[in-house]
Amino acid sequence: PPRIHRLDESVVNRIAAGEVIQRPVSAVKELVENSLDASSTSISVLVKDGGLKLIQVSDDGHGIRYEDLPILCERHTTSKLSKYEDLQSIKSMGFRGEALASMTYVGHVTVTTITRGQLHGYRVSYRDGVMENEPKACAAVKGTQIVIENLFYNMIARRKTLQNSADDYTKIVDLLSRFAIHHIDVSFSCRKHGAARADVHSVATPSRLNAIRSVYGLLVAQNLIKIEASDNDPSSSVFEMDGFISNSNYVAKKTTMVLFINDRLVECTALKRALEVVYVATLPKASKPFIYMSITLPPEHVDVNVHPTKREVSLLNQEVIVEKMQSVVESVLRNSNESRTFQEQ
Ligand code: ADP
Ligand code: MG
């Protein structure tokens, strides 16, 4: 039999990193989530060459302590989790302490940060989990700026497939749009390097509908119906839900489903399919809906640690919850359809 040996740590780390950072948009998601976790009120993203040349995320959050910079990009270093049990009630987006580390294994990372009350900030670059040099004092505005250059420079196959596919910039704009309509107290911007204007530009507003209008446009915003539901029956399901769904006038080529569960941007194919089925049955001409839905569950009912990119979560009583959402959407659509036919008559 072939001999079994231990892989080099650097090989292990690069393999793991390729899983956390699958494409440029995954790096942007991790960085923006870090900015949100740092209580930022303004987050801007700059992208060059679909993110392969440059991704820059700047925020006005609480910054990073000077003393923490040496271990910032080591694997499994985090300020958000201490013991396993904390996962049960975790509120932050991050907890695995892997994102920044992963980026340093597949790209060149430079961090500029300043904490409150300091006269100057620090800038330092990282490779393969470690600092390349001592942090240098520098001028800085409030918060943190993280720059990733040459993503996947050491993963030739990945770089090639990404260069051949349509670039990730559209995916990044889509991601920022989703964040912008959920975190309406934060202003977001997303710009392509060299472009004069931003492709996402939201300002903090108390109105969700305003946010949707400014990000997705008037055509979407004027065709939305507000939805709300909740349940508090521990034997079947406990949740609160609110959102907006498109009406019979909204016609699109594909469904847009923006789903947040406990403030995490996630995907839930079962729920998306279930709601599409309702649309096909009730509004066949408007069967590709726009849906924004925010569901809040008791934290102990949500397992957030099922996917390295945290793209999915698993829910207690998922089937019951999906069915309830389905019936809420169905009754709202039926009512709106009936009142419309009535008006027309
Ligand atoms: P995680 O988010 O899972 O903790 P990361 O690798 O994404 O792991 O980040 C490591 C740590 O670096 C975070 O726990 C946080 O303390 C700090 N950090 C990262 N980005 C920022 C930021 N934009 N502002 C302030 N602190 C940050
Ligand atoms: Mg993180």
Coordinates of C-alpha atoms and ligand atoms in Angstrom, one line a residue:
P1 CA 0.0 0.0 0.0
P2 CA 1.1 3.6 -0.5
R3 CA 2.7 5.3 2.5
I4 CA 0.5 7.7 4.5
H5 CA 2.1 10.9 5.5
R6 CA 1.0 14.2 7.2
L7 CA 0.3 17.1 4.8
D8 CA 2.3 20.2 5.2
E9 CA 0.4 22.8 7.3
S10 CA 0.6 25.2 4.4
V11 CA -1.0 22.7 2.1
V12 CA -3.8 22.0 4.6
N13 CA -4.4 25.7 5.0
R14 CA -4.6 26.4 1.3
I15 CA -7.0 23.6 0.7
A16 CA -9.2 24.8 3.6
A17 CA -9.0 28.4 2.3
G18 CA -10.2 27.3 -1.1
E19 CA -13.4 26.1 0.5
V20 CA -14.1 29.2 2.6
I21 CA -13.2 31.6 -0.2
Q22 CA -14.8 30.0 -3.2
R23 CA -14.9 33.0 -5.5
P24 CA -14.3 36.7 -5.2
V25 CA -17.9 37.3 -4.0
S26 CA -17.3 35.0 -1.0
A27 CA -14.4 37.2 0.1
V28 CA -16.6 40.3 -0.2
K29 CA -19.3 38.6 1.9
E30 CA -16.9 37.7 4.6
L31 CA -15.4 41.2 4.7
V32 CA -18.8 43.0 4.7
E33 CA -20.0 40.7 7.5
N34 CA -16.9 41.6 9.5
S35 CA -17.7 45.3 9.0
L36 CA -21.2 44.7 10.2
D37 CA -20.0 42.8 13.2
A38 CA -17.7 45.8 14.0
S39 CA -20.9 48.1 14.3
S40 CA -20.2 50.1 11.1
T41 CA -22.7 52.6 9.8
S42 CA -21.0 53.0 6.5
I43 CA -19.4 50.3 4.3
S44 CA -17.9 50.8 0.9
V45 CA -16.6 48.2 -1.5
L46 CA -14.3 48.8 -4.5
V47 CA -13.6 46.0 -7.0
K48 CA -11.1 45.6 -9.8
D49 CA -11.2 42.9 -12.5
G50 CA -14.2 41.0 -10.9
G51 CA -12.3 40.9 -7.6
L52 CA -9.3 39.0 -8.9
K53 CA -7.0 42.1 -9.0
L54 CA -8.4 44.0 -6.1
I55 CA -11.2 43.9 -3.4
Q56 CA -11.2 46.8 -1.0
V57 CA -13.7 47.0 1.8
S58 CA -13.7 50.1 4.0
D59 CA -15.8 50.7 7.1
D60 CA -16.3 53.1 10.0
G61 CA -16.5 50.4 12.7
H62 CA -14.7 49.9 16.0
G63 CA -11.3 49.0 14.4
I64 CA -8.8 46.4 15.5
R65 CA -6.4 46.8 18.5
Y66 CA -2.7 47.2 17.7
E67 CA -2.0 44.2 20.1
D68 CA -4.2 41.9 18.1
L69 CA -2.6 42.6 14.7
P70 CA 0.0 39.8 15.0
I71 CA -2.6 37.1 15.3
L72 CA -5.4 38.7 13.3
C73 CA -4.9 36.5 10.2
E74 CA -4.0 33.3 11.9
R75 CA -6.5 30.5 11.5
H76 CA -9.1 30.2 14.2
T77 CA -8.5 33.5 15.8
T78 CA -11.6 35.4 16.6
S79 CA -13.1 38.0 19.1
K80 CA -16.6 36.6 18.7
L81 CA -16.6 33.1 20.2
S82 CA -14.9 31.6 23.2
K83 CA -16.5 28.3 24.0
Y84 CA -18.5 25.9 21.9
E85 CA -21.7 26.6 23.8
D86 CA -21.5 30.3 22.7
L87 CA -22.6 29.1 19.2
Q88 CA -26.1 28.5 20.6
S89 CA -26.7 32.2 21.1
I90 CA -24.3 33.8 18.7
K91 CA -25.4 37.1 17.3
S92 CA -22.4 38.0 15.2
M93 CA -22.1 37.0 11.5
G94 CA -18.7 35.5 12.1
F95 CA -17.5 33.0 14.6
R96 CA -15.1 30.6 12.8
G97 CA -12.1 32.9 12.8
E98 CA -11.2 31.6 9.4
A99 CA -12.1 34.3 6.8
L100 CA -9.1 36.6 7.1
A101 CA -6.7 33.7 7.5
S102 CA -8.1 32.0 4.4
M103 CA -7.7 35.2 2.3
T104 CA -4.0 35.4 3.3
Y105 CA -3.5 31.8 1.9
V106 CA -5.0 32.6 -1.5
G107 CA -4.2 36.3 -1.9
H108 CA -2.3 39.3 -0.5
V109 CA -4.0 41.0 2.4
T110 CA -3.3 44.5 3.7
V111 CA -5.1 45.9 6.7
T112 CA -5.3 49.5 7.8
T113 CA -7.1 50.2 11.0
I114 CA -7.6 52.8 13.8
T115 CA -9.4 52.4 17.1
R116 CA -11.2 55.1 18.9
G117 CA -9.2 57.8 20.7
Q118 CA -6.0 57.0 18.7
L119 CA -4.1 59.7 16.8
H120 CA -3.0 57.5 14.1
G121 CA -3.7 54.1 12.6
Y122 CA -1.6 51.1 11.6
R123 CA -1.1 49.4 8.3
V124 CA 0.2 45.8 7.9
S125 CA 0.3 43.2 5.2
Y126 CA -0.2 39.4 5.6
R127 CA 0.8 36.3 3.8
D128 CA -0.1 32.7 4.7
G129 CA -1.5 33.7 8.1
V130 CA 1.4 35.8 9.3
M131 CA 2.4 39.5 9.2
E132 CA 4.9 40.3 6.5
N133 CA 6.4 43.2 8.5
E134 CA 5.8 45.1 11.7
P135 CA 2.6 47.3 11.6
K136 CA 3.5 50.8 10.3
A137 CA 1.9 53.9 11.8
C138 CA -0.1 55.7 9.2
A139 CA -2.9 58.3 8.8
A140 CA -6.3 56.7 9.0
V141 CA -10.0 57.7 9.2
K142 CA -12.3 55.9 11.6
G143 CA -12.6 52.2 11.2
T144 CA -10.9 49.5 9.1
Q145 CA -9.9 49.1 5.5
I146 CA -9.0 45.6 4.1
V147 CA -7.5 45.2 0.7
I148 CA -7.1 41.8 -1.0
E149 CA -4.9 41.8 -4.1
N150 CA -4.3 39.0 -6.6
L151 CA -6.9 36.6 -5.3
F152 CA -6.1 33.0 -6.2
Y153 CA -2.7 33.9 -7.5
N154 CA -1.5 30.5 -6.2
M155 CA -4.5 28.5 -7.4
I156 CA -4.1 28.3 -11.2
A157 CA -7.1 26.2 -12.0
R158 CA -9.4 28.4 -9.9
R159 CA -8.1 31.5 -11.5
K160 CA -8.6 30.1 -15.0
T161 CA -12.2 29.0 -14.4
L162 CA -13.0 32.4 -12.9
Q163 CA -11.4 34.4 -15.7
N164 CA -13.4 32.4 -18.2
S165 CA -16.7 32.7 -16.5
A166 CA -18.5 36.0 -16.5
D167 CA -16.8 38.0 -13.8
D168 CA -18.0 38.1 -10.3
Y169 CA -18.8 41.8 -10.3
T170 CA -22.5 41.3 -10.9
K171 CA -22.6 38.8 -8.1
I172 CA -20.9 41.3 -5.8
V173 CA -23.4 44.0 -6.7
D174 CA -26.2 41.6 -6.1
L175 CA -24.8 40.7 -2.7
L176 CA -24.4 44.3 -1.6
S177 CA -28.0 45.1 -2.8
R178 CA -29.2 42.3 -0.5
F179 CA -27.3 43.6 2.5
A180 CA -28.5 47.1 1.7
I181 CA -32.2 46.4 1.9
H182 CA -31.9 44.4 5.2
H183 CA -29.4 46.6 7.1
I184 CA -31.2 49.8 6.5
D185 CA -29.4 51.7 9.2
V186 CA -26.1 51.2 7.4
S187 CA -25.1 52.9 4.2
F188 CA -23.5 50.8 1.5
S189 CA -21.7 51.5 -1.7
C190 CA -20.2 49.3 -4.3
R191 CA -18.1 50.6 -7.2
K192 CA -16.0 49.2 -10.0
H193 CA -12.4 50.5 -10.1
G194 CA -12.2 53.5 -12.4
A195 CA -16.0 53.9 -12.6
A196 CA -17.3 57.4 -11.9
R197 CA -20.5 56.3 -10.1
A198 CA -21.3 53.5 -7.7
D199 CA -23.6 50.6 -8.7
V200 CA -25.0 50.2 -5.3
H201 CA -25.5 53.4 -3.3
S202 CA -27.8 53.3 -0.3
V203 CA -28.2 55.8 2.5
A204 CA -29.4 54.9 6.0
T205 CA -33.2 55.2 6.1
P206 CA -35.9 54.2 8.6
S207 CA -38.1 52.9 5.7
R208 CA -37.4 49.5 4.2
L209 CA -39.5 50.4 1.2
N210 CA -37.3 53.4 0.6
A211 CA -34.2 51.2 0.7
I212 CA -35.7 48.8 -1.8
R213 CA -36.6 51.7 -4.1
S214 CA -33.2 53.1 -4.0
V215 CA -31.4 49.8 -4.6
Y216 CA -33.8 47.8 -6.8
G217 CA -35.6 50.7 -8.4
L218 CA -39.1 52.1 -8.6
L219 CA -40.5 49.3 -10.7
V220 CA -39.9 46.8 -8.0
A221 CA -40.8 49.1 -5.1
Q222 CA -44.2 50.2 -6.4
N223 CA -45.3 46.6 -6.9
L224 CA -44.7 45.3 -3.4
I225 CA -47.1 44.1 -0.7
K226 CA -46.1 44.1 2.9
I227 CA -46.3 40.7 4.7
E228 CA -46.0 39.8 8.4
A229 CA -46.6 36.7 10.4
S230 CA -45.6 35.1 13.7
D231 CA -46.2 32.0 15.7
N232 CA -45.5 31.2 19.3
D233 CA -46.4 27.6 19.7
P234 CA -43.4 25.7 21.1
S235 CA -44.9 22.4 20.0
S236 CA -44.9 23.4 16.3
S237 CA -43.0 26.6 15.5
V238 CA -41.8 29.8 17.1
F239 CA -40.9 32.6 14.7
E240 CA -41.5 36.2 13.6
M241 CA -41.5 37.1 9.9
D242 CA -41.8 40.3 8.0
G243 CA -41.1 41.3 4.5
F244 CA -42.3 42.4 1.1
I245 CA -43.5 40.3 -1.8
S246 CA -44.3 41.4 -5.4
N247 CA -47.9 41.7 -6.7
S248 CA -49.5 40.7 -9.9
N249 CA -48.0 43.6 -11.8
Y250 CA -44.5 42.6 -11.2
V251 CA -43.1 40.7 -14.1
A252 CA -39.5 39.4 -14.2
K253 CA -37.4 36.8 -15.9
K254 CA -36.3 35.2 -12.7
T255 CA -37.2 35.0 -9.0
T256 CA -35.3 37.3 -6.6
M257 CA -35.5 35.9 -3.1
V258 CA -33.7 37.9 -0.4
L259 CA -33.8 35.9 2.8
F260 CA -32.4 36.7 6.2
I261 CA -32.7 34.3 9.1
N262 CA -31.8 35.9 12.4
D263 CA -30.1 38.7 10.4
R264 CA -28.0 36.2 8.4
L265 CA -28.1 36.4 4.7
V266 CA -28.8 32.7 3.7
E267 CA -30.3 30.6 1.0
C268 CA -33.1 28.1 1.6
T269 CA -34.0 26.3 -1.6
A270 CA -37.0 24.6 0.0
L271 CA -38.6 27.9 1.0
K272 CA -37.9 29.5 -2.4
R273 CA -39.4 26.6 -4.3
A274 CA -42.4 26.5 -2.0
L275 CA -43.1 30.2 -2.6
E276 CA -42.6 29.9 -6.3
V277 CA -45.2 27.2 -6.3
V278 CA -47.7 29.6 -4.7
Y279 CA -47.0 32.3 -7.3
V280 CA -47.5 29.9 -10.2
A281 CA -50.8 28.8 -8.8
T282 CA -52.2 32.2 -7.8
L283 CA -50.5 34.7 -10.2
P284 CA -49.4 32.7 -13.2
K285 CA -48.6 35.8 -15.2
A286 CA -46.3 37.1 -12.4
S287 CA -44.9 33.8 -11.5
K288 CA -41.3 35.0 -11.0
P289 CA -41.6 37.1 -7.8
F290 CA -39.5 39.5 -5.9
I291 CA -39.4 38.4 -2.3
Y292 CA -37.7 40.0 0.7
M293 CA -38.2 38.0 3.9
S294 CA -36.7 38.4 7.3
I295 CA -37.4 35.5 9.7
T296 CA -36.4 35.7 13.4
L297 CA -36.3 32.5 15.4
P298 CA -35.0 31.7 18.9
P299 CA -31.2 31.4 18.4
E300 CA -31.2 27.8 19.8
H301 CA -33.6 26.7 17.0
V302 CA -31.0 27.7 14.3
D303 CA -27.8 25.7 13.6
V304 CA -25.5 28.3 12.0
N305 CA -22.6 25.9 11.7
V306 CA -23.6 23.7 8.8
H307 CA -21.6 25.2 6.0
P308 CA -18.0 26.7 5.9
T309 CA -19.3 29.8 4.0
K310 CA -22.3 30.0 6.4
R311 CA -24.5 30.2 3.2
E312 CA -27.0 27.8 4.7
V313 CA -28.4 27.3 8.2
S314 CA -30.5 24.5 9.4
L315 CA -33.8 25.2 11.3
L316 CA -35.7 23.3 13.9
N317 CA -39.1 22.4 12.4
Q318 CA -38.1 23.6 8.9
E319 CA -41.0 21.9 7.2
V320 CA -43.6 23.5 9.5
I321 CA -42.0 26.9 9.0
V322 CA -41.9 26.6 5.2
E323 CA -45.6 25.5 5.2
K324 CA -46.6 28.5 7.3
M325 CA -44.7 31.0 5.0
Q326 CA -46.4 29.4 2.1
S327 CA -49.9 29.8 3.5
V328 CA -49.2 33.4 4.6
V329 CA -48.0 34.4 1.1
E330 CA -50.9 32.5 -0.5
S331 CA -53.6 34.3 1.5
V332 CA -51.9 37.7 0.9
L333 CA -51.8 37.1 -2.8
R334 CA -55.3 35.9 -3.0
N335 CA -56.6 38.9 -1.1
S336 CA -54.7 41.4 -3.3
N337 CA -55.9 39.6 -6.4
E338 CA -59.5 39.7 -5.3
S339 CA -59.4 43.4 -4.4
R340 CA -57.8 44.1 -7.7
T341 CA -60.5 42.2 -9.8
F342 CA -63.1 44.0 -7.7
Q343 CA -61.6 47.4 -8.5
E344 CA -61.3 46.6 -12.1
Q345 CA -65.0 45.6 -12.3
Ligands
ADP1 P1 -14.5 35.9 12.5 O1 -15.3 37.0 11.9 O2 -15.2 34.5 12.4 O3 -14.2 36.2 14.0 P2 -12.4 36.7 10.7 O4 -11.2 36.0 10.2 O5 -13.4 37.1 9.7 O6 -13.1 35.8 11.8 O7 -11.9 37.9 11.5 C1 -11.1 37.8 12.7 C2 -11.3 38.9 13.7 O8 -10.8 40.1 13.2 C3 -12.7 39.1 14.1 O9 -13.2 38.3 15.1 C4 -12.6 40.6 14.5 O10 -12.3 40.8 15.8 C5 -11.5 41.2 13.6 N1 -12.0 41.9 12.5 C6 -12.0 41.5 11.2 N2 -12.5 42.5 10.4 C7 -12.8 43.5 11.1 C8 -13.3 44.9 10.9 N3 -13.7 45.3 9.6 N4 -13.4 45.7 11.9 C9 -13.0 45.3 13.2 N5 -12.6 44.1 13.5 C10 -12.4 43.2 12.5
MG2 MG -15.6 37.1 9.8

